[in-house]
Short mmCIF file of C-alpha atoms in Angstrom, two decimals:
data_model
loop_
_atom_site.label_atom_id
_atom_site.label_comp_id
_atom_site.label_asym_id
_atom_site.label_seq_id
_atom_site.Cartn_x
_atom_site.Cartn_y
_atom_site.Cartn_z
CA UNK G 1 35.32 10.49 8.14
CA UNK G 2 37.66 12.41 5.85
CA UNK G 3 37.29 16.15 5.47
CA UNK G 4 38.39 18.38 2.61
CA UNK G 5 41.45 20.23 3.90
CA UNK G 6 41.90 23.68 2.32
CA UNK G 7 45.32 24.21 0.80
CA UNK G 8 45.94 27.72 2.16
CA UNK G 9 48.28 26.71 4.95
CA UNK G 10 50.17 24.26 2.78
CA UNK G 11 50.92 26.96 0.22
CA UNK G 12 51.85 29.52 2.89
CA UNK G 13 54.19 27.00 4.51
CA UNK G 14 55.89 26.25 1.20
CA UNK G 15 56.35 29.98 0.54
CA UNK G 16 57.78 30.53 4.02
CA UNK G 17 60.39 27.82 3.43
CA UNK G 18 61.50 29.21 0.07
CA UNK G 19 65.14 30.30 -0.18
CA UNK G 20 64.26 33.51 -2.02
CA UNK G 21 62.14 36.61 -1.56
CA UNK G 22 58.45 35.70 -2.07
CA UNK G 23 55.51 38.09 -2.33
CA UNK G 24 52.60 36.57 -0.39
CA UNK G 25 49.31 36.78 -2.29
CA UNK G 26 47.73 33.70 -0.71
CA UNK G 27 45.41 34.74 2.11
CA UNK G 28 43.09 37.70 2.60
CA UNK G 29 44.96 39.32 5.50
CA UNK G 30 44.59 43.10 4.98
CA UNK G 31 47.87 44.98 5.22
CA UNK G 32 46.36 48.36 6.12
CA UNK G 33 45.75 49.85 9.55
CA UNK G 34 42.78 48.92 11.72
CA UNK G 35 40.62 51.82 12.91
CA UNK G 36 42.37 54.11 15.39
CA UNK G 37 39.38 53.75 17.73
CA UNK G 38 39.99 50.02 17.94
CA UNK G 39 43.53 50.54 19.23
CA UNK G 40 42.23 53.12 21.71
CA UNK G 41 39.69 50.66 23.06
CA UNK G 42 42.32 47.97 23.60
CA UNK G 43 44.46 50.36 25.65
CA UNK G 44 41.39 51.35 27.64
CA UNK G 45 40.42 47.73 28.23
CA UNK G 46 43.71 46.92 29.96
CA UNK G 47 42.71 49.18 32.88
CA UNK G 48 39.18 47.85 33.40
CA UNK G 49 38.08 46.03 36.53
CA UNK G 50 38.73 42.27 36.91
CA UNK G 51 35.17 41.32 35.96
CA UNK G 52 35.87 42.58 32.43
CA UNK G 53 38.37 39.71 32.08
CA UNK G 54 35.77 37.00 32.67
CA UNK G 55 33.33 35.20 30.34
CA UNK G 56 31.10 37.46 28.27
CA UNK G 57 27.52 36.41 27.51
CA UNK G 58 27.75 33.44 25.17
CA UNK G 59 25.80 35.03 22.27
CA UNK G 60 28.03 38.11 22.48
CA UNK G 61 28.16 41.38 24.39
CA UNK G 62 24.65 42.79 24.46
CA UNK G 63 25.79 46.28 23.42
CA UNK G 64 27.61 44.85 20.39
CA UNK G 65 24.62 42.75 19.36
CA UNK G 66 22.38 45.81 19.64
CA UNK G 67 24.80 47.91 17.60
CA UNK G 68 24.92 45.27 14.86
CA UNK G 69 21.15 44.87 14.95
CA UNK G 70 20.56 48.62 14.62
CA UNK G 71 22.87 48.80 11.62
CA UNK G 72 21.34 45.77 9.91
CA UNK G 73 17.67 46.50 10.71
CA UNK G 74 17.00 43.36 12.75
CA UNK G 75 16.23 42.47 16.36
CA UNK G 76 19.26 42.05 18.63
CA UNK G 77 18.00 38.63 19.69
CA UNK G 78 18.55 37.41 16.11
CA UNK G 79 22.28 38.19 16.31
CA UNK G 80 24.88 35.68 17.51
CA UNK G 81 28.44 36.98 17.79
CA UNK G 82 30.83 34.28 16.58
CA UNK G 83 34.50 33.46 16.23
CA UNK G 84 34.78 35.07 12.82
CA UNK G 85 32.68 34.48 9.72
CA UNK G 86 33.99 30.90 9.69
CA UNK G 87 31.99 29.94 12.76
CA UNK G 88 29.05 32.05 11.61
CA UNK G 89 28.87 30.00 8.40
CA UNK G 90 29.28 26.76 10.33
CA UNK G 91 26.35 27.63 12.61
CA UNK G 92 24.20 28.73 9.68
CA UNK G 93 24.87 25.56 7.68
CA UNK G 94 24.30 23.42 10.76
CA UNK G 95 20.90 24.99 11.38
CA UNK G 96 19.93 24.44 7.74
CA UNK G 97 20.93 20.77 7.82
CA UNK G 98 19.42 19.87 11.18
CA UNK G 99 15.91 20.99 10.19
CA UNK G 100 15.15 17.57 8.60
CA UNK G 101 14.37 19.37 5.35
CA UNK G 102 16.98 17.70 3.19
CA UNK G 103 20.68 16.90 3.43
CA UNK G 104 22.05 18.52 0.29
CA UNK G 105 23.92 21.83 0.14
CA UNK G 106 24.06 23.78 -3.13
CA UNK G 107 27.43 25.47 -3.62
CA UNK G 108 28.86 27.55 -6.43
CA UNK G 109 31.74 26.47 -8.64
CA UNK G 110 34.24 28.04 -8.16
CA UNK G 111 33.73 27.93 -4.40
CA UNK G 112 35.44 29.12 -1.24
CA UNK G 113 36.85 25.76 -0.11
CA UNK G 114 35.78 25.97 3.52
CA UNK G 115 32.12 25.59 2.49
CA UNK G 116 32.55 22.07 1.06
CA UNK G 117 34.64 21.13 4.09
CA UNK G 118 31.94 22.30 6.48
CA UNK G 119 29.28 20.47 4.47
CA UNK G 120 31.16 17.19 4.86
CA UNK G 121 31.84 17.81 8.54
CA UNK G 122 28.13 18.41 9.15
CA UNK G 123 27.12 15.22 7.33
CA UNK G 124 25.64 16.89 4.27
CA UNK G 125 26.19 16.19 0.59
CA UNK G 126 27.30 18.71 -2.03
CA UNK G 127 25.93 19.77 -5.37
CA UNK G 128 27.75 22.43 -7.36
CA UNK G 129 26.26 25.09 -9.61
CA UNK G 130 28.66 26.65 -12.11
CA UNK G 131 28.93 30.43 -12.35
CA UNK G 132 29.50 32.29 -15.59
CA UNK G 133 32.84 33.57 -16.90
CA UNK G 134 32.64 36.64 -14.63
CA UNK G 135 31.71 34.63 -11.54
CA UNK G 136 28.02 35.54 -11.58
CA UNK G 137 25.39 33.04 -10.57
CA UNK G 138 22.29 32.50 -12.71
CA UNK G 139 19.33 31.83 -10.39
CA UNK G 140 17.77 29.67 -13.11
CA UNK G 141 20.70 27.28 -12.76
CA UNK G 142 20.24 27.20 -8.99
CA UNK G 143 16.53 26.45 -9.40
CA UNK G 144 17.33 23.65 -11.83
CA UNK G 145 19.72 22.10 -9.30
CA UNK G 146 17.40 22.48 -6.30
CA UNK G 147 15.16 19.69 -5.07
CA UNK G 148 13.32 18.52 -1.98
CA UNK G 149 16.73 17.33 -0.73
CA UNK G 150 18.12 20.88 -0.77
CA UNK G 151 18.74 22.01 2.79
CA UNK G 152 20.89 25.07 2.07
CA UNK G 153 22.10 27.32 -0.71
CA UNK G 154 25.43 28.90 0.26
CA UNK G 155 26.58 32.02 -1.54
CA UNK G 156 29.25 34.67 -1.01
CA UNK G 157 28.94 38.21 -2.38
CA UNK G 158 31.24 40.05 -2.95
CA UNK G 159 32.75 36.76 -3.93
CA UNK G 160 35.91 34.93 -3.03
CA UNK G 161 37.55 33.87 -5.34
CA UNK G 162 35.96 35.50 -8.42
CA UNK G 163 35.26 39.03 -7.15
CA UNK G 164 31.68 38.92 -8.49
CA UNK G 165 29.02 41.05 -6.79
CA UNK G 166 25.48 39.69 -7.02
CA UNK G 167 22.86 42.31 -7.94
CA UNK G 168 19.57 42.74 -6.09
CA UNK G 169 17.56 40.66 -8.55
CA UNK G 170 19.87 37.67 -8.06
CA UNK G 171 19.66 37.91 -4.28
CA UNK G 172 15.86 38.16 -4.39
CA UNK G 173 15.63 35.12 -6.67
CA UNK G 174 17.93 33.07 -4.45
CA UNK G 175 15.74 33.80 -1.42
CA UNK G 176 12.66 32.85 -3.46
CA UNK G 177 14.25 29.53 -4.44
CA UNK G 178 15.08 28.81 -0.81
CA UNK G 179 11.47 29.50 0.14
CA UNK G 180 10.14 27.35 -2.70
CA UNK G 181 12.17 24.33 -1.62
CA UNK G 182 11.99 24.90 2.16
CA UNK G 183 15.74 25.50 2.20
CA UNK G 184 17.92 28.15 3.84
CA UNK G 185 19.91 30.69 1.85
CA UNK G 186 23.20 31.24 3.70
CA UNK G 187 24.55 34.57 2.47
CA UNK G 188 28.16 35.20 3.47
CA UNK G 189 28.69 38.96 3.16
CA UNK G 190 32.09 39.34 4.81
CA UNK G 191 33.40 41.54 1.95
CA UNK G 192 30.44 43.93 1.91
CA UNK G 193 32.65 46.97 2.62
CA UNK G 194 34.71 46.12 -0.46
CA UNK G 195 32.04 46.47 -3.12
CA UNK G 196 33.77 48.21 -6.02
CA UNK G 197 30.70 48.02 -8.27
CA UNK G 198 28.12 49.89 -6.20
CA UNK G 199 25.65 47.02 -6.82
CA UNK G 200 26.01 44.95 -3.66
CA UNK G 201 22.71 43.90 -2.11
CA UNK G 202 22.44 42.19 1.26
CA UNK G 203 20.07 39.28 1.64
CA UNK G 204 18.71 41.19 4.64
CA UNK G 205 16.94 43.42 2.10
CA UNK G 206 14.55 40.50 1.53
CA UNK G 207 12.21 39.77 4.43
CA UNK G 208 12.22 36.01 4.81
CA UNK G 209 12.53 33.23 7.36
CA UNK G 210 14.56 31.28 4.80
CA UNK G 211 17.79 33.25 4.85
CA UNK G 212 20.69 33.57 7.28
CA UNK G 213 23.24 36.34 6.79
CA UNK G 214 26.81 35.98 8.04
CA UNK G 215 29.52 38.59 8.31
CA UNK G 216 32.60 39.59 10.30
CA UNK G 217 34.81 42.56 11.08
CA UNK G 218 37.93 40.65 10.03
CA UNK G 219 38.19 42.23 6.60
CA UNK G 220 36.37 45.54 7.05
CA UNK G 221 38.51 46.54 10.06
CA UNK G 222 41.67 44.64 9.02
CA UNK G 223 41.58 42.47 12.15
CA UNK G 224 41.49 38.87 10.94
CA UNK G 225 43.25 37.81 14.15
CA UNK G 226 40.47 39.13 16.40
CA UNK G 227 37.92 36.53 15.27
CA UNK G 228 34.79 38.65 15.73
CA UNK G 229 31.99 37.76 13.35
CA UNK G 230 28.25 37.34 13.54
CA UNK G 231 25.26 35.55 12.09
CA UNK G 232 21.73 36.90 11.80
CA UNK G 233 19.12 34.16 12.07
CA UNK G 234 15.36 34.05 11.60
CA UNK G 235 13.76 34.08 15.07
CA UNK G 236 12.81 30.39 14.96
CA UNK G 237 16.37 29.27 14.15
CA UNK G 238 18.43 31.31 16.59
CA UNK G 239 18.00 29.30 19.81
CA UNK G 240 19.69 26.09 18.65
CA UNK G 241 22.43 28.13 16.97
CA UNK G 242 23.18 29.79 20.31
CA UNK G 243 23.31 26.37 21.99
CA UNK G 244 25.73 24.97 19.41
CA UNK G 245 27.89 28.09 19.70
CA UNK G 246 28.00 27.68 23.48
CA UNK G 247 28.89 23.99 23.31
CA UNK G 248 31.68 24.53 20.76
CA UNK G 249 33.18 27.82 22.00
CA UNK G 250 31.47 28.79 25.28
CA UNK G 251 31.87 32.42 24.14
CA UNK G 252 34.00 34.70 22.01
CA UNK G 253 36.77 37.02 23.15
CA UNK G 254 35.45 39.75 25.43
CA UNK G 255 38.21 42.35 24.79
CA UNK G 256 37.99 41.82 21.04
CA UNK G 257 34.22 42.40 21.10
CA UNK G 258 34.68 45.47 23.31
CA UNK G 259 37.22 46.95 20.90
CA UNK G 260 35.05 46.22 17.84
CA UNK G 261 32.05 47.88 19.48
CA UNK G 262 34.07 51.02 20.21
CA UNK G 263 35.43 51.07 16.67
CA UNK G 264 31.96 50.67 15.18
CA UNK G 265 30.71 53.66 17.13
CA UNK G 266 33.71 55.91 16.53
CA UNK G 267 34.84 55.10 12.98
CA UNK G 268 33.37 57.14 10.15
CA UNK G 269 32.70 56.08 6.55
CA UNK G 270 35.94 57.69 5.36
CA UNK G 271 37.93 54.82 6.89
CA UNK G 272 36.16 52.25 4.74
CA UNK G 273 36.20 54.52 1.68
CA UNK G 274 39.97 55.00 1.95
CA UNK G 275 40.62 51.27 2.07
CA UNK G 276 38.21 50.61 -0.77
CA UNK G 277 39.99 53.24 -2.89
CA UNK G 278 43.35 51.62 -2.09
CA UNK G 279 42.02 48.27 -3.22
CA UNK G 280 40.71 49.80 -6.45
CA UNK G 281 44.15 51.26 -7.20
CA UNK G 282 45.74 47.85 -6.68
CA UNK G 283 43.21 46.21 -8.98
CA UNK G 284 44.12 48.73 -11.71
CA UNK G 285 47.87 48.22 -11.31
CA UNK G 286 47.72 44.44 -11.04
CA UNK G 287 45.41 43.87 -13.99
CA UNK G 288 47.42 46.29 -16.14
CA UNK G 289 50.51 44.15 -15.57
CA UNK G 290 48.49 41.02 -16.30
CA UNK G 291 47.59 42.60 -19.64
CA UNK G 292 51.30 42.95 -20.31
CA UNK G 293 51.74 39.27 -19.48
CA UNK G 294 49.01 38.29 -21.94
CA UNK G 295 46.96 36.70 -19.17
CA UNK G 296 43.23 36.12 -19.11
CA UNK G 297 41.75 37.36 -15.84
CA UNK G 298 38.61 38.33 -13.99
CA UNK G 299 38.50 41.98 -12.94
CA UNK G 300 36.93 41.95 -9.45
CA UNK G 301 33.74 43.87 -8.78
CA UNK G 302 34.44 43.46 -5.06
CA UNK G 303 36.51 41.63 -2.43
CA UNK G 304 40.31 41.32 -2.65
CA UNK G 305 41.04 38.76 -5.33
CA UNK G 306 42.00 38.40 -8.97
CA UNK G 307 41.83 35.10 -10.81
CA UNK G 308 44.19 34.77 -13.76
CA UNK G 309 44.99 32.16 -16.38
CA UNK G 310 48.32 31.90 -18.16
CA UNK G 311 48.53 29.92 -21.39
CA UNK G 312 49.94 26.45 -20.81
CA UNK G 313 50.18 26.90 -17.04
CA UNK G 314 47.23 25.21 -15.27
CA UNK G 315 46.42 26.18 -11.70
CA UNK G 316 47.75 23.10 -9.93
CA UNK G 317 49.48 22.98 -6.56
CA UNK G 318 52.64 21.87 -8.35
CA UNK G 319 52.57 24.96 -10.57
CA UNK G 320 51.90 27.24 -7.60
CA UNK G 321 55.01 25.88 -5.89
CA UNK G 322 56.95 26.31 -9.12
CA UNK G 323 55.79 29.93 -9.33
CA UNK G 324 57.04 30.51 -5.78
CA UNK G 325 60.45 29.03 -6.59
CA UNK G 326 60.96 30.63 -10.00
CA UNK G 327 59.01 33.92 -9.91
CA UNK G 328 58.83 34.72 -6.20
CA UNK G 329 55.04 35.09 -6.16
CA UNK G 330 52.75 32.97 -4.00
CA UNK G 331 49.14 32.57 -5.12
CA UNK G 332 46.51 29.88 -4.73
CA UNK G 333 45.88 27.04 -7.19
CA UNK G 334 42.61 27.32 -9.04
CA UNK G 335 41.95 23.63 -8.41
CA UNK G 336 41.51 24.52 -4.70
CA UNK G 337 38.27 26.33 -5.61
CA UNK G 338 36.59 23.57 -7.62
CA UNK G 339 36.58 22.28 -11.17
CA UNK G 340 35.41 25.36 -13.07
CA UNK G 341 38.65 27.34 -12.65
CA UNK G 342 41.16 24.50 -12.29
CA UNK G 343 43.33 26.11 -14.99
CA UNK G 344 43.47 29.42 -13.14
CA UNK G 345 45.45 30.96 -10.26
CA UNK G 346 44.05 33.24 -7.55
CA UNK G 347 45.94 36.21 -6.14
CA UNK G 348 45.03 38.25 -3.04
CA UNK G 349 45.65 41.99 -3.44
CA UNK G 350 46.26 42.65 0.25
CA UNK G 351 49.94 43.47 -0.01
CA UNK G 352 51.67 46.77 -0.78
CA UNK G 353 53.79 44.77 -3.24
CA UNK G 354 50.86 43.83 -5.48
CA UNK G 355 52.19 45.85 -8.43
CA UNK G 356 55.67 44.38 -7.97
CA UNK G 357 54.13 40.88 -7.93
CA UNK G 358 52.32 41.60 -11.18
CA UNK G 359 55.57 42.79 -12.75
CA UNK G 360 57.24 39.55 -11.69
CA UNK G 361 54.41 37.58 -13.27
CA UNK G 362 54.64 39.61 -16.47
CA UNK G 363 58.39 38.99 -16.66
CA UNK G 364 57.97 35.29 -15.92
CA UNK G 365 55.23 34.64 -18.46
CA UNK G 366 56.26 37.30 -20.96
#
């Protein structure tokens, strides 16, 4: 079986081998500080007794699951702590496909490329639903694509790569479609702390046994290397998800979970507000320079990313490598995210050099 291999690491490797200074705008690795309480907890952990260095409970530390559950308004037994949002999405999609309620997964176009790869790996088939020019998804289009073969509808809001934030009415309709076709809505909400629009709505706001919500602390706490995520399952779907998690991973990192729990309890809203404000400033500076370059672009309502199109410069891997060599800016090819934005490029605004990168682009395309 052949899997779709995302191009992220290929582009990063090419940029690392370049013989010039390159501004990395490829991956969503936040460049700001993690919460101070997280660092404190790691120092504290080093002095704990030896039993703290052994396996944690496979579904996650109970205190962390209870903290997540209290914040999300669910029962702790519905929460499985995972190795990042990547595993959370894998478990969610696996549960949807192994219910014998269809083998097709509805995905958006453009799409975060790990979703198609997971679909193939799990033996499912893909059907894509195009979003509009701003990255928004029309539930009527999803309903038109759905059928008795639909096992899952996978969405991401705030969205990577478009930056769209789905309003409450869209989320409610997506859950309703999942219920109508006995499918599972998998709602990846890993960028929820980076809603710049004020309109983000979690799928947890809709009471249903046909939705699974995934998330992680990778982005919100700037700790992508810790690999602490979670999935919230309906009660009748959680047991097999826990078994699959145990068979694949045994358990997640105990010190990472301990540190995240401490940070959750001790970090106030001002930490998240400060980082969200920083991101908003970068969006303003970057898009202003894109205006100077005469580019067409999507202004993100959330998440970290800007998609841009430059006249006569389609978003191919070849052109991304050329941009690295000639402009010193590394982005992602639009073709990596599906057919709808194949002429575009995607840039991650998680670098203090975002404005400098935009100036380089303006000079290159000007």
